[in-house]
CSV table of C-alpha atoms in Angstrom, one decimal:
chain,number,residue,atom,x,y,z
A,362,UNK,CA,9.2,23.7,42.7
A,363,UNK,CA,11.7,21.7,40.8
A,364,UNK,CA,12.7,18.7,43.0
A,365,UNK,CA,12.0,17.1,46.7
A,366,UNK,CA,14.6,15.8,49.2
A,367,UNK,CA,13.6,13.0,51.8
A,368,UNK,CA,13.9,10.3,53.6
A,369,UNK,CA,12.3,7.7,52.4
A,370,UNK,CA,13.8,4.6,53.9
A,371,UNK,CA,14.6,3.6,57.7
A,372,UNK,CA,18.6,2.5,58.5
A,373,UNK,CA,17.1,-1.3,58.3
A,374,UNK,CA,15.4,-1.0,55.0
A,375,UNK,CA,18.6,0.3,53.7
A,376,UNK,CA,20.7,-3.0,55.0
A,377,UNK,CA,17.9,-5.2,53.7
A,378,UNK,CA,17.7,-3.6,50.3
A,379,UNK,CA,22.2,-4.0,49.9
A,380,UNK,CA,21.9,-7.3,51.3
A,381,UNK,CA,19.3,-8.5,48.5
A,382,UNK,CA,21.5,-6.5,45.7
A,383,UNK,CA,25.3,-8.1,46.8
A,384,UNK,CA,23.3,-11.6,45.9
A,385,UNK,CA,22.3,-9.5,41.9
A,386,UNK,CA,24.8,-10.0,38.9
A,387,UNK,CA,26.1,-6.6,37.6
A,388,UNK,CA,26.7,-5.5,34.4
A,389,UNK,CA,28.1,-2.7,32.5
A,390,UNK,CA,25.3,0.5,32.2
A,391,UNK,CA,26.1,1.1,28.5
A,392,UNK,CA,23.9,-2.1,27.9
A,393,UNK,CA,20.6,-0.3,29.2
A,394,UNK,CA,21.7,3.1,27.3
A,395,UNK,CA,21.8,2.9,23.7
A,396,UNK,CA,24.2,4.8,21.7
A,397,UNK,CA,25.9,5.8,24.9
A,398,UNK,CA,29.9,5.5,25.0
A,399,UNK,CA,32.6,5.4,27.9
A,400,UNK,CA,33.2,8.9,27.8
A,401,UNK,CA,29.6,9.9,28.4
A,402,UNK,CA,28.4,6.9,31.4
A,403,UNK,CA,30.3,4.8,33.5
A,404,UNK,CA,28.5,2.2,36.0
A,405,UNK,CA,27.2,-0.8,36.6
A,406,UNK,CA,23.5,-2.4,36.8
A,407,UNK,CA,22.0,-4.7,38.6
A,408,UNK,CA,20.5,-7.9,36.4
A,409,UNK,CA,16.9,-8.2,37.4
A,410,UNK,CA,16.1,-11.6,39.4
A,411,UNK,CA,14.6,-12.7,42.6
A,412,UNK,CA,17.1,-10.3,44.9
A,413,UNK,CA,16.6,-7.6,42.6
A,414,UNK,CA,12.4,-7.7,43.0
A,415,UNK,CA,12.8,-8.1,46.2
A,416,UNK,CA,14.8,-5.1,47.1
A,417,UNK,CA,12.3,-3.2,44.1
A,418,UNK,CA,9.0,-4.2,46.3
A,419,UNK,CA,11.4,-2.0,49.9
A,420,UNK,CA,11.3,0.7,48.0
A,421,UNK,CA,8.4,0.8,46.0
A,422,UNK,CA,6.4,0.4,49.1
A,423,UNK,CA,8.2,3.0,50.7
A,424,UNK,CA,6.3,5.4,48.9
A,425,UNK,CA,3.2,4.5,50.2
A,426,UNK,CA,3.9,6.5,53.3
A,427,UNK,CA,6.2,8.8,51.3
A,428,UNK,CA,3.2,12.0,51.1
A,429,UNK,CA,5.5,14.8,49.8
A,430,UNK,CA,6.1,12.1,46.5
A,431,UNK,CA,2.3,11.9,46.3
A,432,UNK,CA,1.5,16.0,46.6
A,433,UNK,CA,4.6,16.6,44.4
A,434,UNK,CA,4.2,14.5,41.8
A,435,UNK,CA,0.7,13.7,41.8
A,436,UNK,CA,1.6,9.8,40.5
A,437,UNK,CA,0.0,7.5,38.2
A,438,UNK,CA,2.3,5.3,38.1
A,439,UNK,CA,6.1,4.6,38.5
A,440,UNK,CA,8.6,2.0,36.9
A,441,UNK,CA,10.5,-0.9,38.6
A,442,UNK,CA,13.7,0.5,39.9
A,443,UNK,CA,16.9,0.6,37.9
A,444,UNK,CA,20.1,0.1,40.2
A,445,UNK,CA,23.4,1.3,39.9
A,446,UNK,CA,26.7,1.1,41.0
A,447,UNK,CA,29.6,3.7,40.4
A,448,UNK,CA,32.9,2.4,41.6
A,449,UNK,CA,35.9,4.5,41.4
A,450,UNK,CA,36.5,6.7,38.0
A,451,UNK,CA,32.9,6.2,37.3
A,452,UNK,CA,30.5,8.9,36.0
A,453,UNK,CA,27.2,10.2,34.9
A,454,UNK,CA,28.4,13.0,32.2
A,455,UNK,CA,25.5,15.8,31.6
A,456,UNK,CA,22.5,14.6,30.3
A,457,UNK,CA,18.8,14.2,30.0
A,458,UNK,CA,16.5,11.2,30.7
A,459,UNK,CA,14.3,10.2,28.6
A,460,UNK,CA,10.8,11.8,28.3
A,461,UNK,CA,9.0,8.5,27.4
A,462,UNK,CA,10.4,7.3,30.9
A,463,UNK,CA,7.9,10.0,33.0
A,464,UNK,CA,7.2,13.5,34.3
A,465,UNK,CA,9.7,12.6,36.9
A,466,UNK,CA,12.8,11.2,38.3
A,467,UNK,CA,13.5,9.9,41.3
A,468,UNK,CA,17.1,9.0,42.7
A,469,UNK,CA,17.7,6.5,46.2
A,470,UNK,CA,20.6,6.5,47.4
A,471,UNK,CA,22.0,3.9,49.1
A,472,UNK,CA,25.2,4.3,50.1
A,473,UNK,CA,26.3,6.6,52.9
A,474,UNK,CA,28.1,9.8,51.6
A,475,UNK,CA,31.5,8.9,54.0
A,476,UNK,CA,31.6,5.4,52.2
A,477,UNK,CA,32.8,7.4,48.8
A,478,UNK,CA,34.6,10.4,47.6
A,479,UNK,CA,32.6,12.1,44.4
A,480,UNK,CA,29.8,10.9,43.4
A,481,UNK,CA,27.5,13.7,44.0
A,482,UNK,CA,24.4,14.3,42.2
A,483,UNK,CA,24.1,18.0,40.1
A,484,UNK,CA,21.0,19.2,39.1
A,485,UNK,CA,20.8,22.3,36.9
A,486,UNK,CA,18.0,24.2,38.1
A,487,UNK,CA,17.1,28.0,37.0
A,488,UNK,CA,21.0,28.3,35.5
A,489,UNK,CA,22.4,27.3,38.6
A,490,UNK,CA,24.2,23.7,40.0
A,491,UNK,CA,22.5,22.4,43.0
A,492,UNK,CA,24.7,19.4,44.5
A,493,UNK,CA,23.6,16.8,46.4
A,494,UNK,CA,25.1,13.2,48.3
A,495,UNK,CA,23.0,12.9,51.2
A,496,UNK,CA,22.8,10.0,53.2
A,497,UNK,CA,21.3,6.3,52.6
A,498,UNK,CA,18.0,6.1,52.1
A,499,UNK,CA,17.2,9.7,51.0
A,500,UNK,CA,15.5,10.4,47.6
A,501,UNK,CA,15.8,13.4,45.4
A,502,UNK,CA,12.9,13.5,42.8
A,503,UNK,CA,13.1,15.9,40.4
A,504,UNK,CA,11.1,16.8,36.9
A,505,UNK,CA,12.6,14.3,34.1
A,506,UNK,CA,13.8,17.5,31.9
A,507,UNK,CA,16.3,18.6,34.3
A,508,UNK,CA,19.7,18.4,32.9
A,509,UNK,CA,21.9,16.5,35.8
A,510,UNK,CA,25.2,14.4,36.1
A,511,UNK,CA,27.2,12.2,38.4
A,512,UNK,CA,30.6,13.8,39.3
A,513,UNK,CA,33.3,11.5,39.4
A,514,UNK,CA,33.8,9.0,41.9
A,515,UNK,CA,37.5,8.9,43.2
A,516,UNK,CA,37.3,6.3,45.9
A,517,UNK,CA,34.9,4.1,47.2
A,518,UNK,CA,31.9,2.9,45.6
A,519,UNK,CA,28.1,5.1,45.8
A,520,UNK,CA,25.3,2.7,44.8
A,521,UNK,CA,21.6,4.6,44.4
A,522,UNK,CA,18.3,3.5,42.8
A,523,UNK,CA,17.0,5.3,39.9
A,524,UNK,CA,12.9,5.1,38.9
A,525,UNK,CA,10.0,7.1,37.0
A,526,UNK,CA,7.3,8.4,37.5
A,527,UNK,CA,4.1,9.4,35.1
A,528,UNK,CA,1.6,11.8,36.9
A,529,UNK,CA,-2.3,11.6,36.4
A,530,UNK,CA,-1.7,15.5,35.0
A,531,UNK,CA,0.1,15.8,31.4
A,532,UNK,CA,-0.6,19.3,32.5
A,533,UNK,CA,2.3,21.0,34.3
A,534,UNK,CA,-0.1,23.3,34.9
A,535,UNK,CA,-2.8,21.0,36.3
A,536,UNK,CA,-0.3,19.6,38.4
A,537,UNK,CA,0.8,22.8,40.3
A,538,UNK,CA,-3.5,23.2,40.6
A,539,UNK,CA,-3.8,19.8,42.5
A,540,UNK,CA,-0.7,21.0,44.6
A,541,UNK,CA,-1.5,23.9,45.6
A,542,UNK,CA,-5.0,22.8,46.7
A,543,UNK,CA,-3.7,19.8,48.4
A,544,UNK,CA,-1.3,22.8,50.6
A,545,UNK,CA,-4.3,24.8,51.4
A,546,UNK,CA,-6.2,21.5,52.4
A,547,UNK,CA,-3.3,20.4,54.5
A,548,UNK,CA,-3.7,23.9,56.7
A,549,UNK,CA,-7.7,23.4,57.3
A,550,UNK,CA,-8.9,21.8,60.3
A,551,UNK,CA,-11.1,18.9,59.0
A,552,UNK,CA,-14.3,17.8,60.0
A,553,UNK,CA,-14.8,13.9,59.6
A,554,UNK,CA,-18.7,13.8,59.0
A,555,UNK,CA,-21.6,16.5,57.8
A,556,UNK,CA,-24.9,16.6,59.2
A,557,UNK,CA,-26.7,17.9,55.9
A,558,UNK,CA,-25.6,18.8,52.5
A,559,UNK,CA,-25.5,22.6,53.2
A,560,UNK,CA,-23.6,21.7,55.9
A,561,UNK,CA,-20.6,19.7,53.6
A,562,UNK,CA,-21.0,22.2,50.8
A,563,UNK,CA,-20.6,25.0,53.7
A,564,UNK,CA,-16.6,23.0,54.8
A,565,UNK,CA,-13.7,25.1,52.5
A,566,UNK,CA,-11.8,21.5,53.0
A,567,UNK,CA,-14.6,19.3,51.4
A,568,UNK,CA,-14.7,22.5,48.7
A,569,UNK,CA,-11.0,22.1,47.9
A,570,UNK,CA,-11.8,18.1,47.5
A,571,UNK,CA,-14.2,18.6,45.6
A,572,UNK,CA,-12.0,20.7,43.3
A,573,UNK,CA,-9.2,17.7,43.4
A,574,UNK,CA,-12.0,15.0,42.1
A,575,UNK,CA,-12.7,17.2,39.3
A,576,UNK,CA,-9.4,17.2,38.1
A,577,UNK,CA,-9.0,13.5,38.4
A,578,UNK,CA,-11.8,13.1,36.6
A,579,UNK,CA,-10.6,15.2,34.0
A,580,UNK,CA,-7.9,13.4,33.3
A,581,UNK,CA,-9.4,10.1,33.5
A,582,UNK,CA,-11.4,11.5,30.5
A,583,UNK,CA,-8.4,12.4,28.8
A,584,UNK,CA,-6.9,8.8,29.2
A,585,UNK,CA,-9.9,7.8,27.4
């Protein structure tokens, strides 16, 4: 699995976050992107201040209910949000984030898709262009190597949130482990207590846990 789409934030999150980023100062994206030129990016970004944190901490703390981010990306941790504004004749031309930034990338959007014409986010996933302008308050997170863009926008304005996230697993293919264990212990019925140690060692679900604490511990080593 490449990328999630969700809902991450309710209708009234969404107005509180665009109230607190109307009060930001905005300033043009090249400054945040090195080496980048008009014909490659144009947007705008918000200036981090008090308005900006506090419409960071909405969505940060979204995630905290958010379980497909967890089981998908297995998080360490992610960085404050960047946000951006793409008014009309703004763009995102093909590109690649940065590696440094994370194992994954996460797009808010904040802006109903009615409000704007364009604008749509393209992921190219196994050779193919998967589109996507959903409506406010969905994410898309998606591994940080993706190539992706931001068609044109030709009327109206589409404003999103953009953050990173580092997983607990440099391993790809530690990652898709812990997933898929965290699936098959999200279709066994759980027992809350165990009698005896045969009893818990017995329980497939407290196996599979099990299994997920040794990999977190393994890469706690690794940190080390």
């Amino acid at each position: 699995m490449n990328f999630i789409k969700r809902n991450i934030l309710t209708e009234n999150e969404v107005k509180a976050v665009n109230k607190f980023l109307r009060e930001c100062e905005w300033v043009d994206g090249l400054q945040t992107a090195p080496g980048f030129t008009y014909d490659k990016k144009n947007n705008l970004e918000a200036v981090p201040c008090e308005q900006y944190s506090e419409a960071n901490k909405i969505i940060m703390a979204s995630l905290d209910r958010d379980i497909s981010f967890f089981e998908f990306c297995v998080p360490d941790v992610s960085n404050a949000c960047l946000f951006s504004k793409t008014g009309e004749g703004g763009f995102y031309k093909p590109h690649h984030d940065n590696g440094a930034n994370g194992h994954y990338s996460t797009t808010v959007f904040l802006t109903d898709p009615q409000e704007y014409q364009g604008g749509e986010l393209c992921l190219y996933i196994d050779g193919r262009e998967k589109m996507f302008k959903p409506s406010a308050g969905t994410a898309i997170t998606y591994s940080t190597g993706i190539l992706h863009r931001v068609n044109e926008v030709t009327s109206g304005e589409r404003t999103v949130a953009v953050f990173w996230t580092k997983s607990r697993f440099d391993d790809p293919f530690e990652r898709d482990i812990f997933r898929d264990i965290s699936l098959a212990i999200s279709k066994l019925e759980r027992r809350e207590t165990h009698d005896t140690f045969k009893d818990a060692l017995e329980d497939p679900y407290f196996i599979l846990q099990e299994v997920q604490n040794k990999l977190i511990r393994k890469s706690l080593r690794q940190v080390k």
